[in-house]
Coordinates of C-alpha atoms and ligand atoms in Angstrom, one line a residue:
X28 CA 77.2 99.9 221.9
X29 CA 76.4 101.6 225.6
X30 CA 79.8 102.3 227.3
X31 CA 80.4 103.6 230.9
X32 CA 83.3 105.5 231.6
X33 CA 84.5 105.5 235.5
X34 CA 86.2 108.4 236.7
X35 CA 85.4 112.4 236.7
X36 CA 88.3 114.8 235.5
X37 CA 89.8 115.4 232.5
X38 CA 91.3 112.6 231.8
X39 CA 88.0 110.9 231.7
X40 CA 86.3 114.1 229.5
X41 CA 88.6 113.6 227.1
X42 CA 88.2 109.6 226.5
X43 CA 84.2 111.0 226.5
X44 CA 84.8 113.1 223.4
X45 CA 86.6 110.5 221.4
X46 CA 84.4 107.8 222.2
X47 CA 81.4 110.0 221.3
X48 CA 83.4 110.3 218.0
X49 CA 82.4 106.5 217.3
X50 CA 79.5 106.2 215.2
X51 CA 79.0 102.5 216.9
X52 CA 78.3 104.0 220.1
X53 CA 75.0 104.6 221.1
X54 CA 74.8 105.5 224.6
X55 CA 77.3 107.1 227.3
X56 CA 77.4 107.0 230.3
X57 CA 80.0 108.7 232.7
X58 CA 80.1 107.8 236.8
X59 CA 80.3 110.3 238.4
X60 CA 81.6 112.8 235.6
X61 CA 82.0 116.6 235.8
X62 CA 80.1 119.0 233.8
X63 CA 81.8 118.5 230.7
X64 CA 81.3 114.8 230.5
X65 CA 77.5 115.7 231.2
X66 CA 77.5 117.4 227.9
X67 CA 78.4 114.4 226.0
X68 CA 76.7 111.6 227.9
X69 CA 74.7 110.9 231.2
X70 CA 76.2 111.4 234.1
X71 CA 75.6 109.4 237.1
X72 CA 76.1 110.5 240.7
X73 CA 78.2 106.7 241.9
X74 CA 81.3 107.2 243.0
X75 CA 84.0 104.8 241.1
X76 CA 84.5 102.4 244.3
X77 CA 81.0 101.4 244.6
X78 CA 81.1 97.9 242.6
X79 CA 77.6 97.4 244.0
X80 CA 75.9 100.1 242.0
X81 CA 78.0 100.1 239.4
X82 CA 76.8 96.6 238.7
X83 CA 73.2 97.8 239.1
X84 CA 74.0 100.5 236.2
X85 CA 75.2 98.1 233.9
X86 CA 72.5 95.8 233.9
X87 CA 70.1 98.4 234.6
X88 CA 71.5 100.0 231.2
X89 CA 72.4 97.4 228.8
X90 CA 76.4 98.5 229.0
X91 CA 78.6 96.5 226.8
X92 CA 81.5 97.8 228.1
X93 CA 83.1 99.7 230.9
X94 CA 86.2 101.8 230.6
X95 CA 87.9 103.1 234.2
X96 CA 89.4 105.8 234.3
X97 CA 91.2 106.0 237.9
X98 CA 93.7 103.7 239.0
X99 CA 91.6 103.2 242.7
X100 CA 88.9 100.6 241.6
X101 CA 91.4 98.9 239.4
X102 CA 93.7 98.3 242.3
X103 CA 90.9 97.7 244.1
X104 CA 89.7 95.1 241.7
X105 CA 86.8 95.9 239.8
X106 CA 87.9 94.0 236.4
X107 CA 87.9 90.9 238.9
X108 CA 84.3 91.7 240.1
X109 CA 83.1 91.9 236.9
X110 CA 84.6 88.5 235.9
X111 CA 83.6 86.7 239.0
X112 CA 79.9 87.8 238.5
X113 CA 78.1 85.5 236.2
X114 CA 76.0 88.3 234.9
X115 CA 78.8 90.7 234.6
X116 CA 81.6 88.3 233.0
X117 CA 81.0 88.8 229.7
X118 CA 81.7 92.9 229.7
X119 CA 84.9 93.9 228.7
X120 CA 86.7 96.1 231.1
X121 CA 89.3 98.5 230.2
X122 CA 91.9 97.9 232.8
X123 CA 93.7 95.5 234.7
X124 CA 93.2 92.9 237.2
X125 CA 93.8 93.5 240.7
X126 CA 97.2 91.4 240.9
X127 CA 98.4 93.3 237.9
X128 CA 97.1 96.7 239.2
X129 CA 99.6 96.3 241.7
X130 CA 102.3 97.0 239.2
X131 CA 101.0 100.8 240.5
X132 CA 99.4 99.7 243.9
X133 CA 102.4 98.6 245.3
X134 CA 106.2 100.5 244.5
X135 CA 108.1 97.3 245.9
X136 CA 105.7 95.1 243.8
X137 CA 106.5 97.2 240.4
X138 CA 110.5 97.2 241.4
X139 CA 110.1 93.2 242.0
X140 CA 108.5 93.2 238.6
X141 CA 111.6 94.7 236.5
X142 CA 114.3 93.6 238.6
X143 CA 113.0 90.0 237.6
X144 CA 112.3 91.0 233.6
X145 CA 115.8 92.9 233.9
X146 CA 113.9 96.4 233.2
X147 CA 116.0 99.3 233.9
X148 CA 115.1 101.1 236.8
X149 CA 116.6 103.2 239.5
X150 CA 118.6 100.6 242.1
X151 CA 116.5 100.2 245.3
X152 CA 115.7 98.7 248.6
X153 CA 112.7 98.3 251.0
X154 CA 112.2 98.8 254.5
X155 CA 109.5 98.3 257.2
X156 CA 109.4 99.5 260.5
X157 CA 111.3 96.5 261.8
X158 CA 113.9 97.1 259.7
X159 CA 114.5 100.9 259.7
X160 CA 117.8 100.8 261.3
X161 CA 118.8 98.8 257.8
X162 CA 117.5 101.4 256.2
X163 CA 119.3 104.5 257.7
X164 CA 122.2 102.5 257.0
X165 CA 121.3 101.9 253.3
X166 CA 120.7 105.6 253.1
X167 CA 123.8 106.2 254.0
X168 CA 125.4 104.5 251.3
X169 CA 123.7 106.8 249.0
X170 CA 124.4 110.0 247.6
X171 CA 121.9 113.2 248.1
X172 CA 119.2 113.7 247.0
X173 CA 117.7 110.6 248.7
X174 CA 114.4 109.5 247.1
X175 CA 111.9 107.6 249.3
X176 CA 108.5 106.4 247.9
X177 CA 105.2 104.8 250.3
X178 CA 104.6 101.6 249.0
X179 CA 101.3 102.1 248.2
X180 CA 98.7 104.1 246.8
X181 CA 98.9 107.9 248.5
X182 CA 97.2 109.8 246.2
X183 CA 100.1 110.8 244.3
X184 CA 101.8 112.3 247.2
X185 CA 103.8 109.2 248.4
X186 CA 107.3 110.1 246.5
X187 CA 109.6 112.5 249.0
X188 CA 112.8 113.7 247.4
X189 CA 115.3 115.2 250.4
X190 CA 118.8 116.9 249.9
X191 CA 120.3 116.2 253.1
X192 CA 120.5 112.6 254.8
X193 CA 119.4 114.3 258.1
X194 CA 115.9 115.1 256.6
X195 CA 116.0 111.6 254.6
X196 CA 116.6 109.7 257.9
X197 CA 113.6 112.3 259.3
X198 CA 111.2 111.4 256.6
X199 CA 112.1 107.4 256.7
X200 CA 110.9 107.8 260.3
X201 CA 107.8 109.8 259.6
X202 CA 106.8 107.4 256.8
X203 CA 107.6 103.7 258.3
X204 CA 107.1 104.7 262.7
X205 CA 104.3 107.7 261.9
X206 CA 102.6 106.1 259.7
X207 CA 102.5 109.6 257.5
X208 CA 100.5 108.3 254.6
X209 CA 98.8 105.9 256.8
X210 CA 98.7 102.1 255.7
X211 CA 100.4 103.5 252.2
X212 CA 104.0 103.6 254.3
X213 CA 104.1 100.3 256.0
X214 CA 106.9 99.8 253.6
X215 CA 108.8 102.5 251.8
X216 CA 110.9 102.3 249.3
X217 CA 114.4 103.8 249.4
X218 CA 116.0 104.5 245.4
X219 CA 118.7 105.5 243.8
X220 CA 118.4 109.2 242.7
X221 CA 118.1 109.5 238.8
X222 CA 119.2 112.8 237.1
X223 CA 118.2 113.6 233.2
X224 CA 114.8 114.5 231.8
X225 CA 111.5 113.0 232.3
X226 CA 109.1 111.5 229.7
X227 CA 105.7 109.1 229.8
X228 CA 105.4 106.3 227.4
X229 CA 101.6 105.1 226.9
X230 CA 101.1 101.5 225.8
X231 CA 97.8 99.7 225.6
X232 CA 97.9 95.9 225.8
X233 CA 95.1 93.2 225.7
X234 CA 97.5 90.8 227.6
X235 CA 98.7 88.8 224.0
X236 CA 99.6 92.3 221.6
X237 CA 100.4 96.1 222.8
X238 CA 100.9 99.1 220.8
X239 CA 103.1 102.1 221.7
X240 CA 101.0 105.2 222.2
X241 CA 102.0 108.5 221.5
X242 CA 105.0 109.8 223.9
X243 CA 104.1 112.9 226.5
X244 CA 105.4 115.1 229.4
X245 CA 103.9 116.5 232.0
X246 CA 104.4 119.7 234.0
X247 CA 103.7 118.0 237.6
X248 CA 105.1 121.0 239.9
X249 CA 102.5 123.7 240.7
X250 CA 105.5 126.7 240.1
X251 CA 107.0 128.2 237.2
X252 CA 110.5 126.8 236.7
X253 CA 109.2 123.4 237.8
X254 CA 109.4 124.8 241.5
X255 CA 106.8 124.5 244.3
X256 CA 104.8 121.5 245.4
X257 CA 103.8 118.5 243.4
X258 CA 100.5 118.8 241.3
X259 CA 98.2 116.1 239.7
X260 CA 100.1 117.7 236.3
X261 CA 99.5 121.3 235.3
X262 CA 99.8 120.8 231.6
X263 CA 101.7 118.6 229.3
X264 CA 102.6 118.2 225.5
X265 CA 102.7 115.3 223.1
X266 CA 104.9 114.0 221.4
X267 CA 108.1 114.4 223.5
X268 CA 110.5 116.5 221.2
X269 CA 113.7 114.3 222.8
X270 CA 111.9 111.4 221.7
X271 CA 113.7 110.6 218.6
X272 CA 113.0 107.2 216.8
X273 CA 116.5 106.0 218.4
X274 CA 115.3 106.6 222.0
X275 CA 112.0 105.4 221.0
X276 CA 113.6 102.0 219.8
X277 CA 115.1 101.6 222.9
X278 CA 112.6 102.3 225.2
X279 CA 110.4 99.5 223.1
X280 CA 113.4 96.6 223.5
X281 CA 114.7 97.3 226.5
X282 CA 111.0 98.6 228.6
X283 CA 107.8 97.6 226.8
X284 CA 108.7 94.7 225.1
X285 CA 109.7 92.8 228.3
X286 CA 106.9 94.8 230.2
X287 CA 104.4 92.9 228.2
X288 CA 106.0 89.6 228.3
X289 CA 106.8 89.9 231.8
X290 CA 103.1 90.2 232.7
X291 CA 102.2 87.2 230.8
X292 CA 105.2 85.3 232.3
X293 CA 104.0 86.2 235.5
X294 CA 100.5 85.2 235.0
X295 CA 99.5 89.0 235.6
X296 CA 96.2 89.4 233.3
X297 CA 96.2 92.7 231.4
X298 CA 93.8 94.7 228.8
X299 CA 94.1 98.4 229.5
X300 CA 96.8 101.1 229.1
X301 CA 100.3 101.2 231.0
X302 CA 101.7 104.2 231.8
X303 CA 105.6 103.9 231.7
X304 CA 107.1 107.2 233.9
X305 CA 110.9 107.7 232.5
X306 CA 114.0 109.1 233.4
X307 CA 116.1 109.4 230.4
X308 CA 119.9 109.6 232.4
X309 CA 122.2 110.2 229.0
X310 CA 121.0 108.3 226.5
X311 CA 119.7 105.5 228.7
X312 CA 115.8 104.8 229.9
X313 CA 114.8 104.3 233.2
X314 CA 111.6 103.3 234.4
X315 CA 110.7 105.2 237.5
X316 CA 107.2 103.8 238.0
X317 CA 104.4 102.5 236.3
X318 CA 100.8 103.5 236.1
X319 CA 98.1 101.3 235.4
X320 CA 95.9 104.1 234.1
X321 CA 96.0 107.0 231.4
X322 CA 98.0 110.0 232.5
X323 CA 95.9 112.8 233.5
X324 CA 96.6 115.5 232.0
X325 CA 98.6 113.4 229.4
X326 CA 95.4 111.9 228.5
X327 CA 94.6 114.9 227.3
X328 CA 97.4 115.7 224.3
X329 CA 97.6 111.6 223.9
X330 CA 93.8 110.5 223.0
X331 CA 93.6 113.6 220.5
X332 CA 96.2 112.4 218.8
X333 CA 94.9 109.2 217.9
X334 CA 92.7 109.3 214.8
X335 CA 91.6 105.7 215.1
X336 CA 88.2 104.7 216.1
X337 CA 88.6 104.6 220.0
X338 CA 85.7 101.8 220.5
X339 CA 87.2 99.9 217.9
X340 CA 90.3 99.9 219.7
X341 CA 88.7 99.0 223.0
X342 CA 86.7 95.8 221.5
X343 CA 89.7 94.6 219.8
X344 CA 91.0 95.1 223.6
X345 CA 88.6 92.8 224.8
X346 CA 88.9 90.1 222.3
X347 CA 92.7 90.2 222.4
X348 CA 93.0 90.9 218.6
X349 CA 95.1 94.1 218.7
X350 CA 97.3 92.7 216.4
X351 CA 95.0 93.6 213.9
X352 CA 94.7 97.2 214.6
X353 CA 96.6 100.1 212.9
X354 CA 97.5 102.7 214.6
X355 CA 97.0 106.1 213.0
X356 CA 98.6 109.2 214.8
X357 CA 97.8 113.0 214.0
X358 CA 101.5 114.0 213.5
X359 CA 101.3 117.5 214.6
X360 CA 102.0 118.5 218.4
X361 CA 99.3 119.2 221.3
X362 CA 99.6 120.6 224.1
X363 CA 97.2 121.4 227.1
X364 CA 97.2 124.2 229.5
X365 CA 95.8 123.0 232.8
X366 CA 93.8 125.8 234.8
X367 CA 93.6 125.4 238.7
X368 CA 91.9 127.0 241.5
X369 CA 93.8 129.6 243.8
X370 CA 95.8 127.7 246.6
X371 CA 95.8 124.4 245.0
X372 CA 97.5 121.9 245.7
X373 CA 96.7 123.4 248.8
X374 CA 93.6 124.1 250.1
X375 CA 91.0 126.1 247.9
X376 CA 87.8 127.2 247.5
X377 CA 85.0 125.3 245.2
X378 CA 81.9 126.6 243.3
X379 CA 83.0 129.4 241.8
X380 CA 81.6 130.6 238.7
X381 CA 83.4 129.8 235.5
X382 CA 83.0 133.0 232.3
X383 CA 83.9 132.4 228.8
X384 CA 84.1 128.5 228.3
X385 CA 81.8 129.1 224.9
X386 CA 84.3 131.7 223.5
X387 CA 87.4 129.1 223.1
X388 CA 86.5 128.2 219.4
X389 CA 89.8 126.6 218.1
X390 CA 91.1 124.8 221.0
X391 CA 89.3 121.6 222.9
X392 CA 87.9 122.1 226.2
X393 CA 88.4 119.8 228.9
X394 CA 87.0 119.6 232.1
X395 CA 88.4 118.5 235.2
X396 CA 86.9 119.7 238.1
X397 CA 83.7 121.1 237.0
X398 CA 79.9 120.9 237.9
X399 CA 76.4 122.5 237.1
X400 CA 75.3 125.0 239.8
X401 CA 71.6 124.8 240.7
X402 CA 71.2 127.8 238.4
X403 CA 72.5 126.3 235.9
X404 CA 75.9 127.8 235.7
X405 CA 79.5 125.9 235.3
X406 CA 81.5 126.1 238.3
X407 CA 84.5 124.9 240.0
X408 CA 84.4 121.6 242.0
X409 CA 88.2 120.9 242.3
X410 CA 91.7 121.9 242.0
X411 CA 92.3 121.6 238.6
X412 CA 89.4 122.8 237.2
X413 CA 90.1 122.8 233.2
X414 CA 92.1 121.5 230.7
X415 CA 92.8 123.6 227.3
X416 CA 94.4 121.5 224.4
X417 CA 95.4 122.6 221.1
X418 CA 97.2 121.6 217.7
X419 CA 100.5 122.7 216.5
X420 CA 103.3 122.6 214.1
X421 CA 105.3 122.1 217.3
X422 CA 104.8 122.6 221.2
X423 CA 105.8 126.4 220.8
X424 CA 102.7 127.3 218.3
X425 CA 100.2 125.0 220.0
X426 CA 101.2 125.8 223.1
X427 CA 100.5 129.7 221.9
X428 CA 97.0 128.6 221.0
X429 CA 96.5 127.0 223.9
X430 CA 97.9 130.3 226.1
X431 CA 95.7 132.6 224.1
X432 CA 92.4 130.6 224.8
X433 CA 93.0 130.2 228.2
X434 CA 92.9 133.5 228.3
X435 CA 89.2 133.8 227.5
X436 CA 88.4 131.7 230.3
X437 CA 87.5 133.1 234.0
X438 CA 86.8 132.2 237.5
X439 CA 87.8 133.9 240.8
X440 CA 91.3 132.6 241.5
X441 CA 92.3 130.9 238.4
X442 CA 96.1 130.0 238.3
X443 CA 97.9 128.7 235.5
X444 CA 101.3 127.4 234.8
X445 CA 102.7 130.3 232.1
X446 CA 106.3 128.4 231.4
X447 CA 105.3 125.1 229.9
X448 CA 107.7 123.5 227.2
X449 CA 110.6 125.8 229.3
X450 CA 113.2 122.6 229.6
X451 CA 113.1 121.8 226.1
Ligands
AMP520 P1 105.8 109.3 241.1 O1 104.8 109.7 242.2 O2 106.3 108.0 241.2 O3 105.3 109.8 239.8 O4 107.1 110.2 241.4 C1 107.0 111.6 241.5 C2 108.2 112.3 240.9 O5 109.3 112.0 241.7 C3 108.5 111.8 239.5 O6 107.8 112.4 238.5 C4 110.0 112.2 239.4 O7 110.1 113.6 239.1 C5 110.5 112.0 240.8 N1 111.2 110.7 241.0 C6 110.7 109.5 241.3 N2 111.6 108.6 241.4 C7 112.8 109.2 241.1 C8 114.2 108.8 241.0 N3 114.6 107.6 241.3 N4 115.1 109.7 240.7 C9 114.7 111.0 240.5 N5 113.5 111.5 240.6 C10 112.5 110.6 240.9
LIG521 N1 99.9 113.3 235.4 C1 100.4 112.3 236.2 C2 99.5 111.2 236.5 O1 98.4 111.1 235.9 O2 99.8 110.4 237.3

């Protein structure tokens, strides 16, 4: 089987490892990939919005199957394309359709979605610009901190938490009369502020079955003590120690059970993973958003962990016969150590040289943003630049592992989170 992957960080390195792991797959192909993914299969220099080429790929390559990463040509509708073109149809793709991508495309779309299937979530109200004055009065029903989220898609930068109703009103303004993340905060979304701990539940579906991935957490703030500015995630562990098989069974009755039957109640194809954010507030789940995607960088602790053949997973995806897969889990802990380039999430430099990748023997390298200098060398080409994952007896040793390996890697501003696993 040929398989294209869409999507270049590490997220979509690490899917490239384990598929490569499948001895039915012959070739890979990763658009546009990073200098990791090059290593396994071909990369190809298309961006993941360009359904025009991408269809010239497929055909031009013989690929059975596509797998996309990044949640942009989902929400954009590429599993639609594919099915609406009669020499495309056949090829499973590995994600959503566009009206159930919106379960991540739009935040009033995905609160809509488990207010009806009686999901619990943070309590909530929308606003536009012709209705802001509501919503300064709704906020002021609230208690601090205020959490407003754009609608839609703003890179991951759309959710603004405030602690004083005088910056929340500010920011309301900002987002529905500035249009601060553009077209993305036409409406925003005004939410009740939920305090506990945070965990991600992974769950694939083909639309009929789903199986519960393994649980992770991410490490999304760029400073020690979970401080500083949002990040895409600087490092994360699997499984979630506070994820006993009590909290488990709840999340799977009272949030993926009636996630799954709620998109086929609603008509709302699926085959492809759902990423279920939660806020665990005592002992009760909350869903505070969904993802139609991996997690990246939970992608890379989750997909290790699975010992099953990946493409065997993804066919019985496509024909909707999950049912008769059996998941089989690697029961130890990983964890991943995310490396970043100095400044980020600000701005940083790119193309600097990266020492000592080929020294990290017992931990799995992924790459994020990465790319092959001219000469030949690997260097940086984004913010996080490399992911290090590693297996333990529990977060603390692999986490060790992980810390120790990192260590043999260099590149002129290289930051790195030194606190993971801290909360727990
Ligand atoms: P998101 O972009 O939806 O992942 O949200 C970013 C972060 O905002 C989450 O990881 C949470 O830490 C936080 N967050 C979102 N919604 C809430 C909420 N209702 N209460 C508390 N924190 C929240
Ligand atoms: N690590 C968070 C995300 O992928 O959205």
């Amino acid at each position: 089987m040929n398989i294209l992957i869409l999507g270049s960080g590490g997220r979509e390195h690490a899917l490239a490892w384990k598929l490569n792991q499948s001895p039915k797959l012959q070739k890979l192909f990763i658009a546009p990939g990073n200098a990791g993914t090059s290593k396994i299969g071909k990369n190809i220099p298309i961006g993941v919005n360009d359904f025009a080429s991408i269809k010239n790929l497929v055909l031009k390559n013989g690929i059975h199957m596509v797998v996309v990463g990044p949640e942009d040509p989902l929400v954009n509708g590429i599993h639609d394309f594919f099915l609406e073109d009669k020499q495309l149809k056949h090829i499973p793709v590995i994600g959503p359709q566009k009206n159930a991508a919106r379960l991540e495309g739009s935040k009033e779309f995905a609160k809509e979605f488990m207010i009806r299937h009686e999901i619990p979530t943070a309590q909530y109200e929308s606003f536009t610009a012709s209705t802001i004055e509501k919503g300064y009065q709704f906020l002021k029903t609230l208690k601090a901190p205020y959490v407003l989220k754009a609608d839609g898609l703003a890179a991951g930068k759309g959710v603004v938490i405030l602690n004083t109703l005088e910056e929340a009103k500010k920011e309301l303004k900002s987002m529905l009369l500035d249009e601060k993340f553009g077209k993305a905060s036409t409406t925003v979304v005004i939410e009740e502020f939920l305090d506990g701990i945070e965990l991600s539940v992974f769950v694939l579906t083909d639309g009929k079955n789903y199986k519960v991935l393994p649980t992770a957490k991410d490490y999304k703030r760029i400073g020690e003590g979970d401080t500083g500015l949002n990040t895409g995630g600087m490092g994360a562990i699997s499984p979630v120690p506070f994820a006993d098989k009590e909290l488990m069974n709840k999340i799977e009755k009272e949030i993926v059970k009636p996630t799954v039957e709620g998109l086929k109640m609603d008509n709302l194809p699926y085959k492809g993973f759902v990423f279920i954010g939660l806020i665990k507030v005592g002992n009760d789940p909350k869903v505070i958003e969904y993802n139609v995607r991996l997690g990246d960088p939970e992608t890379e602790v989750v997909i290790p962990r699975i010992k099953n053949d990946l493409v065997e997973i993804f066919e019985a995806i496509g024909n909707q016969t999950l049912d008769t897969i059996t998941l089989e889990l690697d029961e130890r802990t990983a964890a991943t150590v995310m490396t970043v380039s100095g400044g980020y999430p600000e701005a940083y430099a790119k193309g600097k040289q990266i020492n000592g990748i080929d020294d990290i023997t017992d931990s799995l390298v992924f790459h994020a943003g990465t790319t092959i200098s001219p000469e030949g060398h690997v260097i940086t080409n984004g913010g996080r630049v490399m992911a290090i994952t590693s297996f333990g007896k529990d977060f603390k040793e692999a986490l060790k592992i992980s810390y120790d390996n990192v260590e043999q890697l260099s590149f002129e501003g290289m930051n790195y989170r030194k606190d993971l696993g801290f909360d727990l």
